[in-house]
């Protein structure tokens, strides 16, 4: 084969190159740099023990390996890790050929649906084929090139099968780009054929240099902010739906400032729980299927619904039955255009923190102020719900063991803000 590079190269197997590369990747946001893939989960078996396993042993000095007891659980753990770090880092997961790898499908779907980065490395059949089928190979009767790993295609934001070692040179940068793009992130799947993991290639040395992937905060278009202010000026009963995107943008302070300055009550989706971290009088608790009666009552008559970092699924919208005001309009702040345009909303496709900051300042400059009568109604509704919670739900039922509601009350009373 003709030599591909004129600069300095290093001969590594595909698996060794993969391990080396992952240890050199970092993410950066707001000046804070962290390892993008600081560790790997995996269960060794057919397809990853001799290739990737040996590479981790020889070259994984700064890539700790943890062995769980179930493939699905390790992907969900990686998802939890990524959520806890507000998507600034995640973990890699490897599994053996066949059912071992397909056990990661549920986690892949969870990650992609919920916009959470995770790197999946399922083992795959022999690419060269002369060895014959492996123990748990699909052996499709009419599509010889089909692998069970093709199941990952619809539940991955990026999928590639590494059938030659040099394909890492394009596949890995693309994978890292997806993992660090707030608008595109989700499960990234690189299927690794067992034999190709051990194939050697002369990789350019600079491929393994430290690389920092910036997680960008995309600003809002000024014209969209102007249009959003016009909606706020005409609204008498605005309502905010705070989704998980508030957490991933770390926009807690900006959301609370926006709510307080303009007098807009907030309901939190399941993913947005804790978006308002203080004891705000405008926080009505959960919204949607798992929400509070207070949030449902206020939202039902809202004339402007401001959606911040939410996918607007049926859990939040009650299958589009939560909003009963015939003239209701929607304003959506979301880093993903696909979500920002839902429900015919005015889309502000931008980072939540930056958009809320700009919108708060623009609304103040335009003279947008709270509606006193509406604020009184919101506070009265909130107090009515809290009274019921403390007098009914948190109380011991005579003759019964401690209820779930009573236990939650004890925990809430003991918990600190934030």
Short mmCIF file of C-alpha atoms in Angstrom, two decimals:
data_model
loop_
_atom_site.label_atom_id
_atom_site.label_comp_id
_atom_site.label_asym_id
_atom_site.label_seq_id
_atom_site.Cartn_x
_atom_site.Cartn_y
_atom_site.Cartn_z
CA UNK A 1 0.00 0.00 0.00
CA UNK A 2 1.23 3.49 -0.87
CA UNK A 3 2.46 5.55 2.08
CA UNK A 4 -0.19 8.04 3.13
CA UNK A 5 1.79 10.56 5.19
CA UNK A 6 5.08 12.37 4.74
CA UNK A 7 5.42 13.33 8.41
CA UNK A 8 6.39 11.16 11.36
CA UNK A 9 4.27 8.05 11.87
CA UNK A 10 3.85 5.39 14.53
CA UNK A 11 2.81 1.80 13.89
CA UNK A 12 -0.13 0.75 16.05
CA UNK A 13 -2.99 -1.68 15.84
CA UNK A 14 -6.41 -0.16 15.37
CA UNK A 15 -7.31 -0.90 19.01
CA UNK A 16 -4.05 0.60 20.28
CA UNK A 17 -4.64 3.73 18.21
CA UNK A 18 -8.18 4.01 19.56
CA UNK A 19 -6.99 3.81 23.16
CA UNK A 20 -4.21 6.33 22.55
CA UNK A 21 -6.57 8.76 20.84
CA UNK A 22 -9.25 8.70 23.54
CA UNK A 23 -6.70 9.63 26.21
CA UNK A 24 -5.78 12.80 24.30
CA UNK A 25 -9.30 14.20 23.93
CA UNK A 26 -10.58 17.05 26.12
CA UNK A 27 -13.61 19.32 26.18
CA UNK A 28 -13.75 23.00 27.09
CA UNK A 29 -16.62 25.29 28.03
CA UNK A 30 -16.49 28.67 29.72
CA UNK A 31 -12.74 28.31 30.08
CA UNK A 32 -12.99 25.02 31.98
CA UNK A 33 -11.17 22.07 30.39
CA UNK A 34 -11.85 18.43 31.27
CA UNK A 35 -11.11 14.99 29.89
CA UNK A 36 -13.80 14.13 27.36
CA UNK A 37 -13.53 10.33 27.83
CA UNK A 38 -11.84 9.81 31.22
CA UNK A 39 -12.65 6.09 31.58
CA UNK A 40 -14.13 3.03 29.91
CA UNK A 41 -16.72 0.48 30.98
CA UNK A 42 -16.75 -2.96 29.44
CA UNK A 43 -17.40 -6.67 29.62
CA UNK A 44 -14.79 -8.70 27.77
CA UNK A 45 -15.66 -11.66 25.61
CA UNK A 46 -15.74 -12.73 22.00
CA UNK A 47 -14.59 -9.80 19.89
CA UNK A 48 -12.93 -7.39 22.31
CA UNK A 49 -10.67 -9.33 24.69
CA UNK A 50 -7.71 -9.96 22.40
CA UNK A 51 -7.79 -6.67 20.51
CA UNK A 52 -9.15 -3.87 22.66
CA UNK A 53 -8.34 -5.70 25.88
CA UNK A 54 -4.67 -6.01 25.01
CA UNK A 55 -4.57 -2.39 23.84
CA UNK A 56 -5.97 -1.19 27.16
CA UNK A 57 -3.38 -3.27 29.01
CA UNK A 58 -0.48 -1.93 26.97
CA UNK A 59 -1.53 1.65 26.24
CA UNK A 60 -4.36 2.55 28.61
CA UNK A 61 -2.30 3.97 31.46
CA UNK A 62 -4.59 7.02 31.68
CA UNK A 63 -7.83 5.29 30.68
CA UNK A 64 -9.19 3.40 33.71
CA UNK A 65 -11.27 0.34 32.88
CA UNK A 66 -14.27 -0.71 34.99
CA UNK A 67 -16.11 -4.00 34.57
CA UNK A 68 -19.82 -3.92 35.43
CA UNK A 69 -22.16 -6.91 35.62
CA UNK A 70 -24.51 -5.94 32.80
CA UNK A 71 -24.02 -4.15 29.49
CA UNK A 72 -27.22 -2.14 29.69
CA UNK A 73 -26.39 -0.89 33.16
CA UNK A 74 -22.96 0.34 32.11
CA UNK A 75 -24.43 2.50 29.34
CA UNK A 76 -26.99 3.94 31.74
CA UNK A 77 -24.19 4.65 34.21
CA UNK A 78 -22.26 6.47 31.48
CA UNK A 79 -25.40 8.48 30.72
CA UNK A 80 -25.73 9.41 34.39
CA UNK A 81 -22.09 10.48 34.46
CA UNK A 82 -22.58 12.69 31.40
CA UNK A 83 -25.70 14.26 32.90
CA UNK A 84 -23.94 14.97 36.19
CA UNK A 85 -21.20 16.79 34.28
CA UNK A 86 -23.72 18.74 32.18
CA UNK A 87 -22.56 16.90 29.04
CA UNK A 88 -18.96 18.12 29.29
CA UNK A 89 -17.68 14.53 29.52
CA UNK A 90 -18.88 10.97 29.13
CA UNK A 91 -17.60 7.40 29.25
CA UNK A 92 -16.85 4.77 26.61
CA UNK A 93 -18.52 1.35 26.74
CA UNK A 94 -17.37 -1.87 25.06
CA UNK A 95 -19.09 -5.25 24.83
CA UNK A 96 -18.62 -8.62 23.15
CA UNK A 97 -19.98 -9.76 19.79
CA UNK A 98 -23.71 -10.44 19.48
CA UNK A 99 -26.03 -10.28 22.52
CA UNK A 100 -23.35 -8.63 24.63
CA UNK A 101 -23.31 -5.65 22.29
CA UNK A 102 -27.05 -5.58 21.62
CA UNK A 103 -27.58 -5.34 25.37
CA UNK A 104 -26.36 -1.75 24.93
CA UNK A 105 -29.22 -0.86 22.55
CA UNK A 106 -31.59 0.32 25.27
CA UNK A 107 -28.91 2.63 26.65
CA UNK A 108 -28.15 3.93 23.16
CA UNK A 109 -31.81 4.78 22.63
CA UNK A 110 -31.99 6.48 26.02
CA UNK A 111 -28.92 8.58 25.27
CA UNK A 112 -29.98 9.66 21.80
CA UNK A 113 -33.59 10.40 22.73
CA UNK A 114 -32.50 12.47 25.71
CA UNK A 115 -29.60 14.20 23.91
CA UNK A 116 -26.92 12.73 26.20
CA UNK A 117 -23.42 11.93 24.87
CA UNK A 118 -22.10 8.39 25.24
CA UNK A 119 -19.47 6.49 23.23
CA UNK A 120 -20.35 2.87 22.41
CA UNK A 121 -17.80 0.38 21.07
CA UNK A 122 -19.68 -2.83 20.23
CA UNK A 123 -17.55 -5.71 18.97
CA UNK A 124 -18.28 -6.97 15.46
CA UNK A 125 -17.73 -10.00 13.23
CA UNK A 126 -14.56 -10.67 11.26
CA UNK A 127 -14.30 -8.13 8.45
CA UNK A 128 -12.00 -10.38 6.39
CA UNK A 129 -14.41 -13.34 6.76
CA UNK A 130 -11.90 -16.09 5.94
CA UNK A 131 -12.04 -17.24 9.57
CA UNK A 132 -15.69 -18.25 9.16
CA UNK A 133 -18.60 -17.15 11.35
CA UNK A 134 -18.06 -16.42 15.02
CA UNK A 135 -20.03 -18.03 17.82
CA UNK A 136 -22.91 -15.53 17.96
CA UNK A 137 -22.92 -14.24 14.38
CA UNK A 138 -26.28 -13.41 12.82
CA UNK A 139 -25.55 -15.10 9.44
CA UNK A 140 -28.44 -13.38 7.67
CA UNK A 141 -29.56 -15.59 4.75
CA UNK A 142 -29.85 -12.81 2.14
CA UNK A 143 -27.65 -10.00 3.50
CA UNK A 144 -24.22 -11.37 4.31
CA UNK A 145 -22.87 -7.98 5.38
CA UNK A 146 -25.56 -7.40 8.02
CA UNK A 147 -24.49 -7.50 11.66
CA UNK A 148 -26.61 -7.24 14.79
CA UNK A 149 -24.75 -3.98 15.38
CA UNK A 150 -26.77 -2.48 12.53
CA UNK A 151 -29.53 -2.26 15.14
CA UNK A 152 -27.60 0.69 16.56
CA UNK A 153 -28.08 2.80 13.42
CA UNK A 154 -31.53 4.26 14.22
CA UNK A 155 -30.68 4.89 17.88
CA UNK A 156 -27.29 6.54 17.31
CA UNK A 157 -26.51 10.12 16.39
CA UNK A 158 -23.47 8.78 14.55
CA UNK A 159 -22.69 5.22 13.49
CA UNK A 160 -19.65 3.79 11.74
CA UNK A 161 -18.15 0.35 11.26
CA UNK A 162 -14.34 0.42 11.29
CA UNK A 163 -13.53 -2.11 8.57
CA UNK A 164 -9.94 -0.86 8.05
CA UNK A 165 -7.58 0.53 10.70
CA UNK A 166 -6.98 3.82 8.85
CA UNK A 167 -10.71 4.62 9.02
CA UNK A 168 -10.13 5.77 12.59
CA UNK A 169 -8.50 8.89 11.13
CA UNK A 170 -11.89 10.18 9.99
CA UNK A 171 -14.30 8.28 12.26
CA UNK A 172 -12.85 9.34 15.61
CA UNK A 173 -12.80 13.12 14.99
CA UNK A 174 -16.37 12.90 13.71
CA UNK A 175 -17.37 10.95 16.82
CA UNK A 176 -15.80 13.54 19.14
CA UNK A 177 -17.50 16.36 17.22
CA UNK A 178 -20.92 14.80 17.74
CA UNK A 179 -20.27 14.11 21.42
CA UNK A 180 -19.39 17.77 22.06
CA UNK A 181 -22.07 19.42 19.91
CA UNK A 182 -25.02 20.42 22.14
CA UNK A 183 -27.39 20.37 19.17
CA UNK A 184 -26.37 16.98 17.78
CA UNK A 185 -25.19 14.96 20.74
CA UNK A 186 -26.40 11.49 21.66
CA UNK A 187 -25.10 7.95 21.35
CA UNK A 188 -22.06 7.59 19.09
CA UNK A 189 -21.47 4.01 17.97
CA UNK A 190 -18.26 2.70 16.43
CA UNK A 191 -18.58 -1.00 15.61
CA UNK A 192 -15.19 -2.72 15.91
CA UNK A 193 -14.66 -5.96 13.94
CA UNK A 194 -12.65 -8.47 15.95
CA UNK A 195 -9.89 -8.94 13.40
CA UNK A 196 -9.52 -5.27 12.45
CA UNK A 197 -8.83 -4.40 16.09
CA UNK A 198 -5.52 -6.20 15.66
CA UNK A 199 -4.62 -4.85 12.23
CA UNK A 200 -1.66 -2.45 12.24
CA UNK A 201 -1.29 0.86 10.43
CA UNK A 202 1.26 3.67 10.29
CA UNK A 203 -0.71 6.46 11.97
CA UNK A 204 0.55 10.07 11.84
CA UNK A 205 1.98 10.98 15.23
CA UNK A 206 0.09 14.29 15.35
CA UNK A 207 -3.19 12.33 15.35
CA UNK A 208 -2.51 11.57 19.02
CA UNK A 209 -1.73 15.13 20.07
CA UNK A 210 -3.86 16.62 22.82
CA UNK A 211 -7.02 18.08 21.32
CA UNK A 212 -9.56 20.35 22.97
CA UNK A 213 -13.12 20.30 21.67
CA UNK A 214 -14.92 23.51 22.53
CA UNK A 215 -18.56 23.10 23.57
CA UNK A 216 -19.88 26.28 22.04
CA UNK A 217 -22.50 28.57 23.51
CA UNK A 218 -24.42 29.68 20.47
CA UNK A 219 -25.85 33.20 20.81
CA UNK A 220 -29.41 34.08 19.90
CA UNK A 221 -30.18 35.98 16.73
CA UNK A 222 -30.92 39.62 17.72
CA UNK A 223 -34.00 39.68 15.50
CA UNK A 224 -35.42 36.64 17.29
CA UNK A 225 -34.84 38.36 20.63
CA UNK A 226 -36.70 41.42 19.34
CA UNK A 227 -39.62 39.24 18.22
CA UNK A 228 -39.63 37.46 21.58
CA UNK A 229 -39.83 40.79 23.41
CA UNK A 230 -42.90 41.70 21.35
CA UNK A 231 -44.57 38.50 22.53
CA UNK A 232 -43.67 39.30 26.15
CA UNK A 233 -45.04 42.84 25.85
CA UNK A 234 -48.47 41.59 24.80
CA UNK A 235 -48.68 38.64 27.20
CA UNK A 236 -50.79 38.97 30.35
CA UNK A 237 -50.49 35.38 31.57
CA UNK A 238 -47.05 34.03 30.55
CA UNK A 239 -45.80 30.67 31.81
CA UNK A 240 -42.34 29.04 31.63
CA UNK A 241 -41.69 25.34 31.01
CA UNK A 242 -38.16 24.59 32.21
CA UNK A 243 -36.60 21.47 30.69
CA UNK A 244 -33.37 19.55 31.03
CA UNK A 245 -31.62 21.98 28.70
CA UNK A 246 -31.54 24.48 31.57
CA UNK A 247 -29.23 22.11 33.44
CA UNK A 248 -27.02 21.29 30.45
CA UNK A 249 -26.58 25.00 29.73
CA UNK A 250 -26.04 25.68 33.45
CA UNK A 251 -28.60 28.46 33.09
CA UNK A 252 -30.13 28.20 36.57
CA UNK A 253 -29.34 31.77 37.62
CA UNK A 254 -30.40 33.25 34.29
CA UNK A 255 -33.73 31.41 34.38
CA UNK A 256 -34.51 32.56 37.91
CA UNK A 257 -33.54 36.16 37.08
CA UNK A 258 -35.74 36.10 33.97
CA UNK A 259 -38.67 34.67 35.95
CA UNK A 260 -38.33 37.10 38.85
CA UNK A 261 -37.80 40.23 36.76
CA UNK A 262 -40.79 39.63 34.52
CA UNK A 263 -43.01 37.90 37.07
CA UNK A 264 -43.40 34.67 35.12
CA UNK A 265 -44.23 31.41 36.97
CA UNK A 266 -42.20 28.29 36.24
CA UNK A 267 -43.14 24.64 35.87
CA UNK A 268 -40.39 22.03 35.58
CA UNK A 269 -40.43 18.99 33.33
CA UNK A 270 -39.15 15.65 34.58
CA UNK A 271 -35.74 16.41 33.08
CA UNK A 272 -35.84 20.00 34.28
CA UNK A 273 -36.43 19.22 37.96
CA UNK A 274 -34.31 21.60 40.04
CA UNK A 275 -33.99 24.20 37.28
CA UNK A 276 -35.11 26.81 39.83
CA UNK A 277 -32.80 26.17 42.74
CA UNK A 278 -33.97 28.76 45.24
CA UNK A 279 -37.24 29.06 47.15
CA UNK A 280 -38.85 31.18 44.45
CA UNK A 281 -42.48 32.19 44.94
CA UNK A 282 -42.90 31.72 41.19
CA UNK A 283 -41.90 28.04 41.17
CA UNK A 284 -45.04 25.93 40.80
CA UNK A 285 -43.22 22.60 40.90
CA UNK A 286 -43.41 19.86 38.34
CA UNK A 287 -45.35 20.34 35.13
CA UNK A 288 -47.11 17.82 32.95
CA UNK A 289 -47.98 14.21 33.65
CA UNK A 290 -45.91 14.14 36.85
CA UNK A 291 -46.63 17.76 37.75
CA UNK A 292 -48.58 19.66 40.38
CA UNK A 293 -52.19 20.86 40.18
CA UNK A 294 -50.90 24.41 40.67
CA UNK A 295 -48.71 24.29 37.56
CA UNK A 296 -51.47 22.62 35.55
CA UNK A 297 -54.03 25.26 36.55
CA UNK A 298 -51.85 28.25 35.66
CA UNK A 299 -50.55 26.70 32.43
CA UNK A 300 -54.05 25.86 31.24
CA UNK A 301 -54.93 29.56 30.93
CA UNK A 302 -51.53 30.84 29.82
CA UNK A 303 -51.52 33.14 26.80
CA UNK A 304 -47.77 32.74 26.23
CA UNK A 305 -45.82 29.57 27.01
CA UNK A 306 -42.04 30.03 27.11
CA UNK A 307 -40.29 26.70 26.60
CA UNK A 308 -36.66 26.58 27.74
CA UNK A 309 -34.59 23.52 26.88
CA UNK A 310 -37.47 21.07 26.57
CA UNK A 311 -38.36 18.50 23.92
CA UNK A 312 -42.10 19.06 24.58
CA UNK A 313 -43.02 15.39 24.78
CA UNK A 314 -46.43 14.14 25.88
CA UNK A 315 -45.21 14.00 29.49
CA UNK A 316 -44.91 17.79 29.40
CA UNK A 317 -47.79 18.78 27.13
CA UNK A 318 -50.33 16.17 28.18
CA UNK A 319 -50.44 15.10 24.53
CA UNK A 320 -51.13 18.77 23.66
CA UNK A 321 -54.05 18.99 26.11
CA UNK A 322 -52.36 21.08 28.82
CA UNK A 323 -52.96 24.46 27.18
CA UNK A 324 -56.65 25.42 27.06
CA UNK A 325 -56.38 29.10 26.12
CA UNK A 326 -57.52 29.34 22.50
CA UNK A 327 -55.14 32.23 21.88
CA UNK A 328 -52.05 30.68 23.45
CA UNK A 329 -48.75 31.32 21.71
CA UNK A 330 -45.39 29.64 22.18
CA UNK A 331 -41.83 30.91 22.47
CA UNK A 332 -39.15 28.23 22.50
CA UNK A 333 -35.50 28.61 23.50
CA UNK A 334 -33.57 25.53 22.44
CA UNK A 335 -30.11 24.78 21.10
CA UNK A 336 -31.69 22.29 18.68
CA UNK A 337 -33.79 23.69 15.86
CA UNK A 338 -35.81 20.48 15.68
CA UNK A 339 -37.16 21.16 19.17
CA UNK A 340 -37.33 24.95 18.95
CA UNK A 341 -39.93 24.86 16.16
CA UNK A 342 -42.39 22.53 17.89
CA UNK A 343 -45.98 23.68 18.54
CA UNK A 344 -45.52 26.45 16.00
CA UNK A 345 -43.35 28.34 18.47
CA UNK A 346 -41.29 31.41 17.77
CA UNK A 347 -37.90 29.66 17.72
CA UNK A 348 -34.89 31.11 19.50
CA UNK A 349 -32.28 28.56 18.47
CA UNK A 350 -29.51 29.31 20.92
CA UNK A 351 -27.80 28.39 24.16
CA UNK A 352 -30.29 28.78 27.01
CA UNK A 353 -27.99 30.79 29.27
CA UNK A 354 -27.08 33.34 26.59
CA UNK A 355 -30.62 33.58 25.24
CA UNK A 356 -32.19 34.12 28.66
CA UNK A 357 -29.60 36.74 29.54
CA UNK A 358 -30.22 38.62 26.28
CA UNK A 359 -33.99 38.31 26.56
CA UNK A 360 -34.02 39.55 30.17
CA UNK A 361 -32.00 42.64 29.23
CA UNK A 362 -34.05 43.33 26.10
CA UNK A 363 -37.35 42.97 27.95
CA UNK A 364 -36.17 45.37 30.65
CA UNK A 365 -35.11 47.90 28.02
CA UNK A 366 -38.52 47.60 26.38
CA UNK A 367 -40.31 48.26 29.66
CA UNK A 368 -41.84 44.80 30.10
CA UNK A 369 -43.11 44.49 33.68
CA UNK A 370 -44.94 41.87 35.74
CA UNK A 371 -48.75 41.77 35.78
CA UNK A 372 -49.64 42.40 39.48
CA UNK A 373 -53.05 40.72 39.31
CA UNK A 374 -51.55 37.66 37.66
CA UNK A 375 -48.75 37.50 40.25
CA UNK A 376 -51.33 37.52 43.05
CA UNK A 377 -53.18 34.64 41.38
CA UNK A 378 -49.97 32.65 40.96
CA UNK A 379 -48.94 33.15 44.59
CA UNK A 380 -52.41 32.22 45.84
CA UNK A 381 -52.45 29.07 43.70
CA UNK A 382 -48.98 28.10 44.88
CA UNK A 383 -49.81 28.62 48.54
CA UNK A 384 -52.99 26.58 48.17
CA UNK A 385 -51.01 23.67 46.77
CA UNK A 386 -48.30 23.90 49.45
CA UNK A 387 -50.98 24.00 52.16
CA UNK A 388 -52.52 20.82 50.80
CA UNK A 389 -49.11 19.15 50.55
CA UNK A 390 -48.22 19.86 54.18
CA UNK A 391 -51.68 19.18 55.63
CA UNK A 392 -52.58 16.07 53.65
CA UNK A 393 -49.72 14.46 51.74
CA UNK A 394 -46.92 14.88 54.28
CA UNK A 395 -49.05 13.66 57.21
CA UNK A 396 -49.15 10.24 58.81
CA UNK A 397 -52.31 8.27 58.01
CA UNK A 398 -53.71 6.86 61.27
CA UNK A 399 -53.14 3.13 61.57
CA UNK A 400 -50.91 2.97 58.49
CA UNK A 401 -47.17 2.67 58.00
CA UNK A 402 -45.20 5.65 56.73
CA UNK A 403 -46.48 6.62 53.29
CA UNK A 404 -44.39 7.62 50.32
CA UNK A 405 -45.73 11.17 50.61
CA UNK A 406 -44.75 11.37 54.28
CA UNK A 407 -41.25 10.11 53.50
CA UNK A 408 -40.84 12.67 50.71
CA UNK A 409 -41.97 15.35 53.13
CA UNK A 410 -39.29 14.38 55.64
CA UNK A 411 -36.66 14.46 52.89
CA UNK A 412 -37.84 17.83 51.54
CA UNK A 413 -37.88 19.38 54.99
CA UNK A 414 -34.33 18.16 55.60
CA UNK A 415 -32.92 19.02 52.18
CA UNK A 416 -30.93 22.18 51.64
CA UNK A 417 -31.54 24.60 48.74
CA UNK A 418 -29.76 23.71 45.51
#
